[in-house]
Amino acid sequence: MADPYRSREGLSTRSAAYVGNSDEVQVRIDPDFDEEVTGLRNQVRRLRNVAQEIETEAKFQNDFLNQLQMTLIKAQAGVKNNMRRLNKSIIREGSSHVMHVVLFALLLFFVIYLWSKFARR
């Protein structure tokens, strides 16, 4: 192993200045390392901007869904109210409307029958 403490490009170890303590490690930083750090900072900045845009869009979508939910709740309440009123009017009027429809159908049938009889002559 040439450099046992080498972690990546730009960092390398060298032996200590004095031999007394061999556990010490000195780190030398390559000048290219600054460019990599700058590049990483730019990428992090771009990622932060993208994350902020995603957060803004998520808030917008959440608000839109909340408004849609409120609209659906109001529409459901309106339909329920109208159904209640319709049921009350049916109960109040009774089932006479069915009898009126049947009588109308019989009268219409009788008129068509008579018309067909007189039309043949």
PDB file of C-alpha atoms in Angstrom, residues 109-121:
ATOM      1  CA  PHE A 109    -103.846   4.892 -26.627  1.00  0.00           C
ATOM      2  CA  PHE A 110    -107.634   5.284 -26.978  1.00  0.00           C
ATOM      3  CA  VAL A 111    -107.248   8.396 -29.159  1.00  0.00           C
ATOM      4  CA  ILE A 112    -104.745   6.637 -31.447  1.00  0.00           C
ATOM      5  CA  TYR A 113    -107.046   3.604 -31.642  1.00  0.00           C
ATOM      6  CA  LEU A 114    -110.027   5.753 -32.634  1.00  0.00           C
ATOM      7  CA  TRP A 115    -107.960   7.711 -35.135  1.00  0.00           C
ATOM      8  CA  SER A 116    -106.715   4.493 -36.763  1.00  0.00           C
ATOM      9  CA  LYS A 117    -110.323   3.200 -36.995  1.00  0.00           C
ATOM     10  CA  PHE A 118    -111.629   6.356 -38.699  1.00  0.00           C
ATOM     11  CA  ALA A 119    -108.590   6.720 -40.907  1.00  0.00           C
ATOM     12  CA  ARG A 120    -109.212   3.327 -42.597  1.00  0.00           C
ATOM     13  CA  ARG A 121    -112.660   4.389 -43.876  1.00  0.00           C
TER      14      ARG A 121
END
